Amino acid sequence: EVLRRDDGTLYELGRGGMGVTYKAWDTDLHCHVALKVIHPSLLATPGTRERFVREARSAARLRHPNIATVFRLGKTADDSLFYAMEFCEGPTLAQAVAQRGPFLAAEALHVAWQVCKALVLAEQYQLLHRDLKPANLMVTDSGLVKVLDFSLAKLTDRGTSLPQLGEDAETIAATSPMTVEGSILGTVSYMSPEQAQGKKVDTRSDVFSFGAVFYEMLTGRRAFEGESSLSTLSSILRDDVKPMIEVAPDVPPQLEAVIQQ
């Protein structure tokens, strides 16, 4: 049951390229959940619905304190799909950096270590995230990090135009499935070079994206950005990131070396 705010509107938690997420009450489990309703347009392509169900089931196998648990998959009244996942209190990493600026090294390491543990488990299951970014990392009030939308970004089959939806306005998805070499999918500023070129990706792609997130945590600025999505893609393929000493001189050199690698 989707909850409503005091003004009667649906309790929306966020929206992006895949769909809209609401705060809801699970009447069976008697707990709050985050309910993500998939954009109907994403399910119109033949085979997309089956891939979504398959990937949602795969993501539900990831049981880890640092990964938001997927509880169930269902169908809405208008025949769209939704999945219910663990509801977490707290800001996303994107919100935290925007509100307070760069993290201290010790704080960033605390977040990064938890993301690393989530990525290690996913690799054991041979699952990729493909859209690792600050907006998909939540930091709860207790300091626990939760990785959101694990393995589900793969299923977004869209045209080449960019969705005009909040934080995901810089998400690109090509028409072919992500399992086929030649497609591009992900949030532009955090793409790996393989994603930017539409090549086949493996777990190293998520590691690259994680490095870009780690850089932003410590500097307060994106590792790769341009005046447009295409110029940002070009920067990923062509440019080195700005040395941290120029933007965050307090970052230990040893830590910068890890991130650069």
Short mmCIF file of C-alpha atoms in Angstrom, two decimals:
data_model
loop_
_atom_site.label_atom_id
_atom_site.label_comp_id
_atom_site.label_asym_id
_atom_site.label_seq_id
_atom_site.Cartn_x
_atom_site.Cartn_y
_atom_site.Cartn_z
CA GLU A 1 0.00 0.00 0.00
CA VAL A 2 1.56 3.28 -1.14
CA LEU A 3 1.53 5.88 1.63
CA ARG A 4 0.38 9.48 1.25
CA ARG A 5 1.81 12.71 2.59
CA ASP A 6 -0.17 15.11 4.76
CA ASP A 7 -1.39 16.97 1.66
CA GLY A 8 -2.83 13.75 0.22
CA THR A 9 -0.23 13.23 -2.51
CA LEU A 10 1.54 9.92 -2.92
CA TYR A 11 4.70 9.62 -0.79
CA GLU A 12 7.29 9.80 -3.56
CA LEU A 13 10.88 9.05 -2.58
CA GLY A 14 12.49 9.71 -5.95
CA ARG A 15 12.32 9.19 -9.69
CA GLY A 16 14.78 8.33 -12.39
CA GLY A 17 15.31 6.67 -15.73
CA MET A 18 13.80 3.36 -14.62
CA GLY A 19 10.74 4.54 -12.75
CA VAL A 20 9.30 6.19 -9.66
CA THR A 21 9.96 5.03 -6.10
CA TYR A 22 7.35 5.42 -3.36
CA LYS A 23 7.28 4.81 0.36
CA ALA A 24 4.80 2.05 1.05
CA TRP A 25 3.52 -0.29 3.76
CA ASP A 26 3.83 -4.03 3.22
CA THR A 27 0.57 -5.40 4.57
CA ASP A 28 1.99 -8.94 4.76
CA LEU A 29 5.36 -8.22 6.37
CA HIS A 30 4.04 -5.25 8.41
CA CYS A 31 6.95 -2.96 7.59
CA HIS A 32 7.79 0.02 5.44
CA VAL A 33 9.26 -0.72 2.00
CA ALA A 34 10.50 1.29 -0.96
CA LEU A 35 8.26 0.47 -3.90
CA LYS A 36 9.79 1.07 -7.34
CA VAL A 37 7.27 1.18 -10.18
CA ILE A 38 8.88 0.66 -13.58
CA HIS A 39 8.02 3.08 -16.39
CA PRO A 40 5.53 1.23 -18.65
CA SER A 41 7.47 2.42 -21.72
CA LEU A 42 10.46 0.36 -20.60
CA LEU A 43 8.42 -2.82 -20.72
CA ALA A 44 7.05 -2.33 -24.22
CA THR A 45 10.06 -3.82 -26.02
CA PRO A 46 9.67 -7.57 -26.62
CA GLY A 47 11.53 -9.59 -24.04
CA THR A 48 12.11 -6.67 -21.66
CA ARG A 49 9.53 -7.83 -19.13
CA GLU A 50 11.07 -11.29 -19.00
CA ARG A 51 14.56 -9.82 -18.55
CA PHE A 52 13.32 -7.56 -15.78
CA VAL A 53 11.79 -10.47 -13.89
CA ARG A 54 14.95 -12.53 -14.32
CA GLU A 55 17.23 -9.74 -13.12
CA ALA A 56 14.99 -8.84 -10.19
CA ARG A 57 15.16 -12.43 -9.04
CA SER A 58 18.94 -12.37 -9.38
CA ALA A 59 19.17 -9.16 -7.35
CA ALA A 60 16.97 -10.69 -4.65
CA ARG A 61 19.68 -13.32 -4.07
CA LEU A 62 22.09 -10.64 -2.88
CA ARG A 63 21.71 -10.74 0.88
CA HIS A 64 24.22 -8.40 2.47
CA PRO A 65 24.06 -5.61 5.09
CA ASN A 66 25.33 -3.10 2.51
CA ILE A 67 22.87 -3.98 -0.26
CA ALA A 68 19.22 -2.94 -0.12
CA THR A 69 17.28 -6.22 -0.10
CA VAL A 70 14.69 -6.88 -2.81
CA PHE A 71 11.65 -8.45 -1.13
CA ARG A 72 9.19 -9.12 -3.89
CA LEU A 73 8.19 -8.51 -7.49
CA GLY A 74 4.65 -7.70 -8.55
CA LYS A 75 2.33 -6.26 -11.17
CA THR A 76 0.33 -3.03 -10.92
CA ALA A 77 -3.29 -2.58 -11.95
CA ASP A 78 -2.21 -1.11 -15.31
CA ASP A 79 0.00 -4.17 -16.01
CA SER A 80 3.28 -2.43 -15.23
CA LEU A 81 5.81 -4.05 -12.89
CA PHE A 82 7.14 -3.05 -9.51
CA TYR A 83 9.57 -4.40 -6.98
CA ALA A 84 9.55 -3.82 -3.26
CA MET A 85 12.88 -3.37 -1.54
CA GLU A 86 14.18 -2.54 1.90
CA PHE A 87 13.26 0.98 3.04
CA CYS A 88 16.27 2.86 4.42
CA GLU A 89 16.25 6.16 6.30
CA GLY A 90 18.90 8.68 5.38
CA PRO A 91 20.24 10.76 2.50
CA THR A 92 21.87 9.45 -0.63
CA LEU A 93 25.58 10.04 -0.97
CA ALA A 94 24.80 12.61 -3.66
CA GLN A 95 22.64 14.55 -1.21
CA ALA A 96 25.22 14.24 1.56
CA VAL A 97 28.04 15.62 -0.61
CA ALA A 98 25.80 18.45 -1.87
CA GLN A 99 24.76 19.41 1.66
CA ARG A 100 28.06 19.17 3.50
CA GLY A 101 30.76 19.19 0.86
CA PRO A 102 33.73 16.81 0.61
CA PHE A 103 34.13 14.03 3.16
CA LEU A 104 37.16 13.75 5.40
CA ALA A 105 39.46 10.87 4.42
CA ALA A 106 38.42 8.70 7.38
CA GLU A 107 34.71 9.24 6.65
CA ALA A 108 35.16 8.49 2.96
CA LEU A 109 37.06 5.31 3.76
CA HIS A 110 34.22 4.20 6.06
CA VAL A 111 31.75 4.57 3.19
CA ALA A 112 34.08 3.11 0.55
CA TRP A 113 34.86 -0.01 2.56
CA GLN A 114 31.17 -0.84 2.82
CA VAL A 115 30.65 -0.34 -0.93
CA CYS A 116 33.65 -2.60 -1.58
CA LYS A 117 32.10 -5.39 0.46
CA ALA A 118 28.88 -5.13 -1.55
CA LEU A 119 30.81 -5.27 -4.84
CA VAL A 120 32.78 -8.31 -3.71
CA LEU A 121 29.58 -10.22 -2.95
CA ALA A 122 28.05 -9.22 -6.29
CA GLU A 123 31.15 -10.45 -8.11
CA GLN A 124 30.77 -13.81 -6.40
CA TYR A 125 27.27 -14.00 -7.90
CA GLN A 126 28.56 -12.70 -11.25
CA LEU A 127 26.23 -9.71 -11.06
CA LEU A 128 27.07 -6.18 -12.18
CA HIS A 129 25.50 -2.94 -11.05
CA ARG A 130 26.24 -0.91 -14.21
CA ASP A 131 24.97 2.35 -12.70
CA LEU A 132 27.03 2.85 -9.54
CA LYS A 133 26.80 6.53 -8.61
CA PRO A 134 26.27 8.70 -5.49
CA ALA A 135 22.50 8.76 -6.07
CA ASN A 136 22.43 4.96 -5.79
CA LEU A 137 24.29 4.88 -2.48
CA MET A 138 22.33 5.65 0.68
CA VAL A 139 23.95 6.47 4.00
CA THR A 140 21.61 5.67 6.87
CA ASP A 141 21.46 7.70 10.06
CA SER A 142 23.66 5.10 11.77
CA GLY A 143 26.36 5.39 9.07
CA LEU A 144 25.44 2.14 7.33
CA VAL A 145 25.80 2.30 3.55
CA LYS A 146 23.19 0.69 1.31
CA VAL A 147 23.74 0.10 -2.40
CA LEU A 148 20.45 0.57 -4.26
CA ASP A 149 19.17 -0.88 -7.54
CA PHE A 150 21.79 -3.60 -7.79
CA SER A 151 21.83 -5.35 -11.17
CA LEU A 152 18.56 -3.75 -12.30
CA ALA A 153 20.00 -0.91 -14.37
CA LYS A 154 20.83 -3.51 -17.02
CA LEU A 155 17.18 -3.78 -17.95
CA THR A 156 16.56 -0.23 -19.10
CA ASP A 157 15.97 -0.42 -22.84
CA ARG A 158 15.31 3.08 -24.15
CA GLY A 159 15.93 5.21 -27.18
CA THR A 160 19.02 7.36 -27.41
CA SER A 161 17.30 10.47 -26.05
CA LEU A 162 18.04 11.34 -22.43
CA PRO A 163 15.21 11.00 -19.90
CA GLN A 164 14.27 14.34 -18.34
CA LEU A 165 13.82 12.99 -14.83
CA GLY A 166 15.75 14.51 -11.97
CA GLU A 167 19.14 13.07 -11.14
CA ASP A 168 18.97 10.54 -13.95
CA ALA A 169 18.77 13.19 -16.68
CA GLU A 170 22.34 12.23 -17.54
CA THR A 171 21.57 8.53 -17.89
CA ILE A 172 22.04 7.15 -21.39
CA ALA A 173 20.55 3.89 -22.59
CA ALA A 174 20.77 2.53 -26.09
CA THR A 175 18.14 0.46 -27.83
CA SER A 176 19.93 -2.88 -27.62
CA PRO A 177 20.00 -4.95 -24.42
CA MET A 178 22.94 -4.44 -22.11
CA THR A 179 23.96 -8.05 -22.61
CA VAL A 180 24.74 -7.27 -26.25
CA GLU A 181 28.00 -5.56 -27.11
CA GLY A 182 27.37 -2.22 -28.79
CA SER A 183 24.86 -0.80 -26.30
CA ILE A 184 25.49 2.10 -23.92
CA LEU A 185 23.87 2.27 -20.52
CA GLY A 186 24.66 4.11 -17.33
CA THR A 187 24.93 7.56 -15.79
CA VAL A 188 27.35 9.49 -17.96
CA SER A 189 29.72 10.97 -15.37
CA TYR A 190 30.33 7.58 -13.73
CA MET A 191 30.61 5.37 -16.81
CA SER A 192 33.62 3.20 -17.41
CA PRO A 193 35.43 3.62 -20.75
CA GLU A 194 33.95 0.27 -21.84
CA GLN A 195 30.43 1.54 -21.18
CA ALA A 196 31.15 4.82 -22.95
CA GLN A 197 32.21 2.87 -26.04
CA GLY A 198 29.34 0.39 -25.87
CA LYS A 199 31.67 -2.53 -25.30
CA LYS A 200 31.05 -5.64 -23.23
CA VAL A 201 31.58 -4.95 -19.54
CA ASP A 202 32.60 -7.01 -16.53
CA THR A 203 33.17 -6.33 -12.84
CA ARG A 204 36.03 -3.93 -13.62
CA SER A 205 33.43 -1.51 -14.99
CA ASP A 206 31.80 -1.22 -11.56
CA VAL A 207 35.25 -0.77 -10.00
CA PHE A 208 35.94 2.16 -12.34
CA SER A 209 32.59 3.76 -11.47
CA PHE A 210 33.33 3.24 -7.79
CA GLY A 211 36.64 5.07 -8.25
CA ALA A 212 34.77 8.04 -9.72
CA VAL A 213 32.38 8.02 -6.76
CA PHE A 214 35.29 7.80 -4.28
CA TYR A 215 36.99 10.76 -6.02
CA GLU A 216 33.83 12.85 -5.71
CA MET A 217 33.42 12.01 -2.03
CA LEU A 218 36.84 13.44 -1.26
CA THR A 219 36.86 16.42 -3.61
CA GLY A 220 33.21 17.47 -3.87
CA ARG A 221 33.51 17.53 -7.66
CA ARG A 222 32.97 14.94 -10.37
CA ALA A 223 35.95 13.14 -11.75
CA PHE A 224 34.62 13.51 -15.31
CA GLU A 225 32.26 16.19 -16.54
CA GLY A 226 31.70 18.34 -19.58
CA GLU A 227 29.26 20.86 -20.95
CA SER A 228 27.14 18.08 -22.41
CA SER A 229 26.71 14.33 -22.07
CA LEU A 230 28.77 13.75 -25.22
CA SER A 231 31.62 15.94 -23.99
CA THR A 232 31.56 14.09 -20.67
CA LEU A 233 31.83 10.77 -22.50
CA SER A 234 34.75 12.19 -24.46
CA SER A 235 36.42 13.27 -21.20
CA ILE A 236 36.16 9.74 -19.80
CA LEU A 237 37.87 8.34 -22.87
CA ARG A 238 40.48 11.06 -23.32
CA ASP A 239 41.27 12.91 -20.09
CA ASP A 240 42.96 12.15 -16.80
CA VAL A 241 41.18 13.28 -13.66
CA LYS A 242 42.36 16.50 -12.07
CA PRO A 243 45.02 15.70 -9.42
CA MET A 244 43.50 15.72 -5.96
CA ILE A 245 46.22 17.95 -4.58
CA GLU A 246 44.80 20.74 -6.74
CA VAL A 247 41.24 20.42 -5.45
CA ALA A 248 41.56 18.61 -2.09
CA PRO A 249 45.16 19.00 -0.83
CA ASP A 250 44.39 17.31 2.51
CA VAL A 251 43.76 13.92 0.89
CA PRO A 252 46.63 11.54 1.75
CA PRO A 253 48.77 10.75 -1.33
CA GLN A 254 48.48 7.01 -0.66
CA LEU A 255 44.69 7.26 -0.83
CA GLU A 256 44.83 9.27 -4.04
CA ALA A 257 47.07 6.60 -5.56
CA VAL A 258 44.46 3.92 -4.78
CA ILE A 259 41.68 5.97 -6.36
CA GLN A 260 43.73 6.79 -9.43
CA GLN A 261 44.41 3.09 -9.93
#
